[in-house]
Each structure stands twice: as C-alpha cells, then as structure tokens.
Coordinates of C-alpha atoms in Angstrom, one line a residue:
X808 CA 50.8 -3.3 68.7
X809 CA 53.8 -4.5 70.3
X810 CA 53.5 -5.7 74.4
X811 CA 54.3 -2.3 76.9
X812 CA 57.8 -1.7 77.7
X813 CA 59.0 -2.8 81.6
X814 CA 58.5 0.1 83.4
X815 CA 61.7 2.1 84.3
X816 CA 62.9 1.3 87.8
X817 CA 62.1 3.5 90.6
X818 CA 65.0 4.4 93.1
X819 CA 64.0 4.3 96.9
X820 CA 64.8 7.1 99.2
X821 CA 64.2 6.7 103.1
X822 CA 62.7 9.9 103.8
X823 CA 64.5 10.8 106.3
X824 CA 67.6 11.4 104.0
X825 CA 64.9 12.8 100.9
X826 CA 65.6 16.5 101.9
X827 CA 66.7 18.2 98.6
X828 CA 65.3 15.6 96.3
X829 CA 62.4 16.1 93.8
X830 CA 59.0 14.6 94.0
X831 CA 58.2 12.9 90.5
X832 CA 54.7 12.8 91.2
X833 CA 51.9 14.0 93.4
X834 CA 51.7 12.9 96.7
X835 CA 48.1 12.4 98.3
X836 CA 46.3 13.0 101.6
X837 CA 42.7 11.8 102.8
X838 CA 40.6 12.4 105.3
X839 CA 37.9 9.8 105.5
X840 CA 34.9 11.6 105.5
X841 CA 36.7 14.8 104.8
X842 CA 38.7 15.6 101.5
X843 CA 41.2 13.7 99.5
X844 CA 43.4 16.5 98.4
X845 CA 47.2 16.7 97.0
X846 CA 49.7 17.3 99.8
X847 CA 52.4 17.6 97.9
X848 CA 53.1 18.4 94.2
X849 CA 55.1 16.8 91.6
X850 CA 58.5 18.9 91.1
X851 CA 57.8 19.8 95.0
X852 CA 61.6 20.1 96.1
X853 CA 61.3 17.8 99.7
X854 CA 62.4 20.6 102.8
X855 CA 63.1 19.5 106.1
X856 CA 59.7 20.5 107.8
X857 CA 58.1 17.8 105.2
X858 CA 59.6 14.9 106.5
X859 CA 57.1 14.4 109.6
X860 CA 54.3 15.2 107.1
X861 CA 55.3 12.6 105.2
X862 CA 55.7 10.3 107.9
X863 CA 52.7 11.4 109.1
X864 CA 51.2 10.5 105.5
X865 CA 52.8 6.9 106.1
X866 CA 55.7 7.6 103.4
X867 CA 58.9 5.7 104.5
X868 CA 60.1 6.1 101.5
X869 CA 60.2 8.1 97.8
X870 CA 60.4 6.9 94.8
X871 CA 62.2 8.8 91.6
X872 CA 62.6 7.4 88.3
X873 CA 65.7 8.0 86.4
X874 CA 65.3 9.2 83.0
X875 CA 64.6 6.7 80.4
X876 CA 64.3 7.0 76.5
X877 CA 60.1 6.0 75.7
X878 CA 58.4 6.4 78.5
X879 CA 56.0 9.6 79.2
X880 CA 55.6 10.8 82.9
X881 CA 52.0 10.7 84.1
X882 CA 51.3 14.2 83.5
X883 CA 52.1 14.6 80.0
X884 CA 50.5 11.0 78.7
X885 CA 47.2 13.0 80.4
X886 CA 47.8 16.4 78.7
X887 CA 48.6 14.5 75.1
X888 CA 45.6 11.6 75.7
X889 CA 42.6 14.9 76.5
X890 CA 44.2 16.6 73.1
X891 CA 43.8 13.9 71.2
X892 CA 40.3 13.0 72.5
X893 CA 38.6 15.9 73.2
X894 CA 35.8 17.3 70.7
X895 CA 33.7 20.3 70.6
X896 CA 32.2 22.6 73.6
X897 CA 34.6 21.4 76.3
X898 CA 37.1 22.5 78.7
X899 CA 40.0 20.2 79.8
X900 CA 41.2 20.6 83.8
X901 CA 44.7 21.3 85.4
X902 CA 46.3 17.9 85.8
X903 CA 45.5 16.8 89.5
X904 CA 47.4 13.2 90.4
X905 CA 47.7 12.2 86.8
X906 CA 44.1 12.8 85.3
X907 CA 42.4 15.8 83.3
X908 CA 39.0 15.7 83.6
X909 CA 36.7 16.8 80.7
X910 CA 34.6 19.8 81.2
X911 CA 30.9 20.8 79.1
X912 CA 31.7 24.8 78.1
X913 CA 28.1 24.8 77.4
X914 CA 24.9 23.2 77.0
X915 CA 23.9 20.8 75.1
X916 CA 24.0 16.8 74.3
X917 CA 27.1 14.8 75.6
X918 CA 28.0 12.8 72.7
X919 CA 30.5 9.2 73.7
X920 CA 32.2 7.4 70.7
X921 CA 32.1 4.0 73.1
X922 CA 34.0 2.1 70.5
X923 CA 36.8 4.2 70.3
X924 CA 36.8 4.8 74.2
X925 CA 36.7 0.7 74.2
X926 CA 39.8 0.4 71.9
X927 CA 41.6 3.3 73.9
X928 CA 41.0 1.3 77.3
X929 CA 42.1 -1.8 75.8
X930 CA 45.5 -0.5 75.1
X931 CA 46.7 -1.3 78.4
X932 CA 47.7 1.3 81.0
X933 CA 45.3 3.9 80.0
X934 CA 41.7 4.2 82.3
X935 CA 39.5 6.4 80.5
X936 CA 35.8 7.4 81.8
X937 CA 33.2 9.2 80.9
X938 CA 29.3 9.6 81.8
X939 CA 26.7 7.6 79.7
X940 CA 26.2 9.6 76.5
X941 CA 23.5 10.9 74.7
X942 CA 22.1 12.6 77.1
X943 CA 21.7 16.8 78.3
X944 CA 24.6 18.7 80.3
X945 CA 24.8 21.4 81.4
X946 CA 27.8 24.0 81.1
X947 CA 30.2 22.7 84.2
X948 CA 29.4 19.7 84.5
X949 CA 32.2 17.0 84.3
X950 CA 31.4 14.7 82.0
X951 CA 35.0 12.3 81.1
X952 CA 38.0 12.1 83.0
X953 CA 41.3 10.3 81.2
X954 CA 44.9 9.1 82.9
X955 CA 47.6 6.7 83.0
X956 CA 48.2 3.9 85.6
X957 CA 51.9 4.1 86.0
X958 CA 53.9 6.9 87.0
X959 CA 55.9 6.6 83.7
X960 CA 54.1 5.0 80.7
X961 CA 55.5 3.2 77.4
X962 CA 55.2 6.1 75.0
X963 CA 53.9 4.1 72.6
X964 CA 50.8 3.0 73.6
X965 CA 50.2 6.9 74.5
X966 CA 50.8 7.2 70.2
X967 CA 48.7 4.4 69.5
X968 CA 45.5 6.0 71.1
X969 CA 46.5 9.5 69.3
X970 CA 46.7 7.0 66.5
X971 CA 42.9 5.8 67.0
X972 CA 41.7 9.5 67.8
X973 CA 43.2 10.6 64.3
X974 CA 41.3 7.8 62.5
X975 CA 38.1 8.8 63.6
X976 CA 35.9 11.4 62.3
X977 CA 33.9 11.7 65.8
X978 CA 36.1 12.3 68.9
X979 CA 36.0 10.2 71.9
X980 CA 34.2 12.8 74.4
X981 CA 32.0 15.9 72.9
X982 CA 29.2 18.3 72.9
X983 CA 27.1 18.8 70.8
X984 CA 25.4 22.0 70.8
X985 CA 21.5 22.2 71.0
X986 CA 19.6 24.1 68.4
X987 CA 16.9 26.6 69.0
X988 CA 13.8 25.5 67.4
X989 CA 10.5 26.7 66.6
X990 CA 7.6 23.9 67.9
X991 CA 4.3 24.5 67.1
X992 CA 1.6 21.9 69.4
X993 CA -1.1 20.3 68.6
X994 CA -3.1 19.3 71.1
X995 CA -5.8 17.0 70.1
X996 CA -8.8 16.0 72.3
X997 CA -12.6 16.6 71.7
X998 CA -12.8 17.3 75.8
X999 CA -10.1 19.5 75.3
X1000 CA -11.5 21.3 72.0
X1001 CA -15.0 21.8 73.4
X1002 CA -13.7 23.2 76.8
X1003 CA -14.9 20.4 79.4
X1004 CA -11.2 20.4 80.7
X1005 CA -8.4 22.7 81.0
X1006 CA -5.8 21.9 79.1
X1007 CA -2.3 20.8 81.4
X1008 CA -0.3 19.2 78.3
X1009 CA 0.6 22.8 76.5
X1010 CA 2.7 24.2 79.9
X1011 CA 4.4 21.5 80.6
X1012 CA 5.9 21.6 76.6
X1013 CA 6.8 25.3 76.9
X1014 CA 8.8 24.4 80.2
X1015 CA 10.5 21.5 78.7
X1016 CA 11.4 23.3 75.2
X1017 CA 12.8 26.5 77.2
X1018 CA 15.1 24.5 79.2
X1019 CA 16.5 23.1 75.7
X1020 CA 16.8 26.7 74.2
X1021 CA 13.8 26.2 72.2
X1022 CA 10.4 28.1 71.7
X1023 CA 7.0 26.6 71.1
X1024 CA 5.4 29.3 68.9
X1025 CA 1.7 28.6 69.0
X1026 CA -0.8 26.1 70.5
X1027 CA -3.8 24.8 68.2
X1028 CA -6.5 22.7 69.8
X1029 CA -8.6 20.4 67.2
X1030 CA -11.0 18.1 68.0
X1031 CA -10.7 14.0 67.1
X1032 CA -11.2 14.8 63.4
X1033 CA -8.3 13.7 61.1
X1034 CA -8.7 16.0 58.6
X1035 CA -8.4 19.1 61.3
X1036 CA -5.4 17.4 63.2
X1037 CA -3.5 16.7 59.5
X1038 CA -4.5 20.9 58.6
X1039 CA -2.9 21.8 61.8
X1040 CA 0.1 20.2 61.6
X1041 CA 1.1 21.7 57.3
X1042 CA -0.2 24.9 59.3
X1043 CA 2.9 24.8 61.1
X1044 CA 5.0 23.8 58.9
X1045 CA 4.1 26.3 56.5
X1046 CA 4.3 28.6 59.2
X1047 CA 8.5 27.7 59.8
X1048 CA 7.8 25.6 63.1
X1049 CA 11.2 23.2 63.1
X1050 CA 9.2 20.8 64.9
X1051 CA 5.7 19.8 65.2
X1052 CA 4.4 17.9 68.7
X1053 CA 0.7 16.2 69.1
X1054 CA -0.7 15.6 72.1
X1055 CA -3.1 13.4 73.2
X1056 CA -4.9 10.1 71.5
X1057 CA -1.9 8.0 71.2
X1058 CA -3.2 5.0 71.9
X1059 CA -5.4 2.3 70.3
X1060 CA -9.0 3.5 70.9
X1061 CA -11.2 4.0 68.4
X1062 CA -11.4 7.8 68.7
X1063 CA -8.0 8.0 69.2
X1064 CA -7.1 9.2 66.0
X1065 CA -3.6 11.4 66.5
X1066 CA -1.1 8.2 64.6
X1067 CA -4.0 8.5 62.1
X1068 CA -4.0 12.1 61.2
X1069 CA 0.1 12.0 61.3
X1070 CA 0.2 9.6 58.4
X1071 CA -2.5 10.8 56.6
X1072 CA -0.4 14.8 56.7
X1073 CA 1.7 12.3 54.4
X1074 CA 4.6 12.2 57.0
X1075 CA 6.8 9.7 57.3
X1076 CA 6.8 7.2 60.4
X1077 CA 9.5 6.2 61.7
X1078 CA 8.2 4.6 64.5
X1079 CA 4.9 3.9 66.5
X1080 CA 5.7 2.6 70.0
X1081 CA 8.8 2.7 71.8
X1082 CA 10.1 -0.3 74.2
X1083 CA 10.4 3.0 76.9
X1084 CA 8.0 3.3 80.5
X1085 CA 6.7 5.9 81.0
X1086 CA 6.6 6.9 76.9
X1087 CA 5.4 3.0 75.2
X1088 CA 2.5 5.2 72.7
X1089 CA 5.6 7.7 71.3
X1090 CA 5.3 7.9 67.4
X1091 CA 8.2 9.6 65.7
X1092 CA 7.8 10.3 61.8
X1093 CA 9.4 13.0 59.7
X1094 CA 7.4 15.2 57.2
X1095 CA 8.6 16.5 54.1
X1096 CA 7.2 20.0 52.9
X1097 CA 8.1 23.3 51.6
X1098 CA 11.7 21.4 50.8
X1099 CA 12.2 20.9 54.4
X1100 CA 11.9 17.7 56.7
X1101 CA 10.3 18.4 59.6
X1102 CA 9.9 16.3 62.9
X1103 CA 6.5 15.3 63.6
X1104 CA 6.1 13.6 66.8
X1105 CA 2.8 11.9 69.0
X1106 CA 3.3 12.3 72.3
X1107 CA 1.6 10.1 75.1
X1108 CA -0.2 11.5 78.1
X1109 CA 2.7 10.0 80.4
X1110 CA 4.8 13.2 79.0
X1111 CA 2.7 15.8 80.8
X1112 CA 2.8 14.2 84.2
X1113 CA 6.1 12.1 84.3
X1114 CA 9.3 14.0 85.5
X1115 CA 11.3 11.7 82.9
X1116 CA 10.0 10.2 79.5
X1117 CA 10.6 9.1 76.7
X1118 CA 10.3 13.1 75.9
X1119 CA 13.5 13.5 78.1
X1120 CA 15.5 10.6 75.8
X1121 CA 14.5 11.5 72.5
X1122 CA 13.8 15.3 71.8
X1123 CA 17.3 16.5 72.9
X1124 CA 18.8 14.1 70.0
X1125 CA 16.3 16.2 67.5
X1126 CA 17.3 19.6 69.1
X1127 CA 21.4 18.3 68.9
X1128 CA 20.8 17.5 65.1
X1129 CA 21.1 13.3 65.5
X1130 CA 18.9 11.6 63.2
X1131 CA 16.6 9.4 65.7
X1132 CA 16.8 6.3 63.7
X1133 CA 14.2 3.1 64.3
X1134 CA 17.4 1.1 65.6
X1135 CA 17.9 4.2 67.9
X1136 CA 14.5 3.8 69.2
X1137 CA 14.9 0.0 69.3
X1138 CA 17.8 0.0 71.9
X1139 CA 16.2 2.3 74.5
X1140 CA 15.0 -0.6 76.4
X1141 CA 17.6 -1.5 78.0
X1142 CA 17.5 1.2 80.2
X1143 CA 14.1 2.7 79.5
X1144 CA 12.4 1.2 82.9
X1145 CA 11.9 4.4 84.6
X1146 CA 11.7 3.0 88.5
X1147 CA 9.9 6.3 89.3
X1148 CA 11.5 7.4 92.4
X1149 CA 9.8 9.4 94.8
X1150 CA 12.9 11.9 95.0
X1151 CA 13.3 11.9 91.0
X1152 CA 17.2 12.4 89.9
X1153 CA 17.0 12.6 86.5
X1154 CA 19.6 12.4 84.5
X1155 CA 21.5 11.9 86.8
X1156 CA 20.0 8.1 87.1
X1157 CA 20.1 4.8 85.1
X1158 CA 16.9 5.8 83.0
X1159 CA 17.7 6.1 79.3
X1160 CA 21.0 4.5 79.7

C-alpha cells in the first residue's frame, strides 16, 4: 500500500484564551501510584473553571485539528478496527483515550490469528494487543485491546486492515466456546486395582473437567493387564464418553503397559511424549469406533499433583474443538518449562506460551 498521508496540522491554543473551544481528544490525568483516569473528554467544550485544571495538568496549550478529507479521528479508526477484528463470544468497550478493549462474553478458549494481528501492526499507525492465545478465559476477562497512534489517522491504512480482516476466514481476536463432554477414566495400576493405595488421580480429573463444563461419567480401575485396560476404554466409548483419560503407567517400565493397551484398543497415536515439564509421558491418540473418533489420552502422574500440566495446555483445545495436531504438540516447548512457583499463577504466567 501506498506510504500514510502527513498528518493534518494541529492549531495551538494558549489555554488561557481556549474557553469556548472544543477538545478533539481525551485529555489524561495520573496519579502515580493512584489512577490514570480521563480528565477531560473529547467534544468537552473548555469553561473557564478548566483552565487552572489544565494548567494544573501541565497543558499550556490545546491542540484542534481542522477538518481534513482522509483522515479518521482516533475514536472512530478504534470503533471501525474492533468491528472488523472482533470474532465470536466477545464484548467490545466504550472508547477510553483512543482504544477499545476486547472483552470474553463467556468461557472458553481465546483463540489469536497472530499472522493477521502481525500484518495489521505492520501497517503503520495501528498498535494492536492481545493476550497469548490458546489458552482458557474466563467471561470478563480482557483479553485484546486495539487503537491508533495519531489523533487523526490516514483513512486508508484503517481500510487496509478491514481489508485483511475480510480476507480471512478466522478473525483476529475470538472465543471459542468449550464443549461439554462426557470422559470416562481409566485408571490403571495393579496397587491401585488390588486396593494397597487409595486412589488420588480420579478427584483431581473431576475438578479439572468441571471447571471446563465437562463431566467425567464413570471411573474403572484395571489392573496392568492390556487386554483389561483396551476392554475398558471400547467400554466407554460404546458407552457415549466423548473422551477417554488413562491414568497411570506412562512411562517405560516393563509393567507399565497404559501406551501398550491404547494402541492395541486400535486407536490411533498421535503422539507419545510431549517436549512439556511437568507432562514429558502425555500420549495423545484418537480412536475410531461406532462412527465416531474419540480422544484417547495417557496421562502422566505429574497431572494429579501439578497445579499446571501439560493437562492445562492440551485438554481445553479438545474441549474448544481444535484438532491437537503432532506439530501442535511439537511447538509447546518453547514455553512448556513450568518454573513451578511456590505462589502458582497459572495462566496468568509464561507456561504454555
């Protein structure tokens, strides 16, 4: 596209002689420590008891722009830019000193298209930001905010990044939704099976499904026997679970036989091992029965007493309906250190991202 138009130019008005003249844009106060608020609003017509508070401010002078043919004022490049970006379950925000800010109505998975963000920030002009995607919001939080730099901007890069937004079939900023499903848990363990411990495994799943709208609908324990462990998991299935969860014997011992009794139920593996701490023994595979396709996942011990997994990273892209490809799988280490912090955060940390 063409270079951005000179901005218009701005009159100067001494304050002292602005009473009766109209603000063309927001004009901020801050308190360190305290707030940073809007004093005054655009359209605000300046009265004579606002010119110490605007001294006070350390405004001299305002600006106003005359108007000019192709250029937007701040407020309405923001209002068009959101429209144009802004996919499904959100809420936009008033306009506050030039930006919207993106809002999750609900729920669910925040989904970024961080090439078409990239090619809307290159533009020139526009700053657009959002949270790291693919992972869980909740309803409230702000997740993207989106304005101009300038006070007026060249109108045309404005249409440029509507442009972009039209081209694409997934919008820059959305959420999607999660899906209720139906787990059934296997939870695998000769220890377990013949009672010499208490299971801990099967409540930490039903906490962790519930806060993702979804219900685990029965708990079978079977010893280390692949042929009991494979029965289990087309019990489910047949059954209507949506998703099927092992637990226990992930990793290489011989009588750790979970990865062998997925494959041998004839599902599919996508992947056995994921470049993610705490989550490394995570096998992901797909099952197809009944003329379904059913997730069938292995989950490593680390899920039960971790606060954040690879659980945390990968079920909510099931539950949102995303495909968890190998590639998928492949780029979660960068980012899949968990530091383990004594005062866990998560999500709101680095892990995952």
């Amino acid at each position: 596209m063409n270079q951005p138009k000179s901005h218009p130019r701005m009159a100067v008005i001494p304050v002292r002689d602005a009473v009766g003249s109209v603000l063309c844009h927001d004009i901020t106060v801050i308190a360190p420590g305290e707030r940073k608020d809007r004093a005054f609003k655009k359209g605000h017509v300046v009265r004579v008891e606002d010119v110490p508070v605007l001294l006070n401010l350390g405004k001299e002078h305002l600006y106003a722009f005359a108007p000019e043919d192709g250029f937007l004022h701040e407020e309405d490049a923001a209002l068009r830019l959101a429209a144009a970006s802004r996919g499904d379950n959100l809420d936009l925000s008033d306009v506050k000193e030039g930006r919207i800010n993106f809002i999750a109505a609900r729920d669910g998975l925040l989904r970024i298209n961080v090439p078409l963000l990239d090619r809307i920030n290159g533009l020139g002009d526009i700053t657009f930001a959002t949270m790291h995607g693919l992972r869980p919001v909740t309803a409230g939080k702000r997740v993207a905010g989106v304005r101009v730099v300038p006070l007026m901007v060249d109108a045309d890069i404005v249409a440029e990044a509507e442009r972009l937004c039209r081209a694409e079939t997934d919008p820059v900023v959305s959420v999607l939704a999660f899906r209720p499903a139906r787990v059934g848990v296997v939870i695998t363990g000769s220890e377990i099976y013949h009672g010499r411990i208490t299971d801990k495994f099967g409540p930490v799943l039903r906490d962790k499904f519930s806060a993702l709208g979804s219900t685990v609908v029965g708990e079978v324990m079977t010893s280390d026997e692949v042929d009991r462990t494979m029965a289990a998991i087309h019990t489910f299935i047949d059954d209507g679970a949506d998703m099927v969860v092992l637990t226990g014997g992930m990793s290489v011992d011989p009588d750790d036989l979970t990865p062998t009794a997925i494959r041998a139920s004839g599902a599919e593996v996508v992947t056995y091992g994921a470049p993610v701490f705490p989550g490394a023994m995570f096998l992901l595979s797909h099952l197809e029965r009944g003329g379904r396709r059913v997730p069938v996942l292995g989950l490593p011990g680390c899920v039960m007493y971790h606060r954040a997994s690879i659980f945390d990273l990968v079920i909510p892209r099931l539950l949102a309906g995303l495909d968890v490809t190998r590639e998928d799988i492949v780029r979660l280490g960068h980012g899949g250190f968990c530091s383990t912090c004594a005062d866990c955060r998560f999500p709101n940390c680095g892990f995952g991202c």
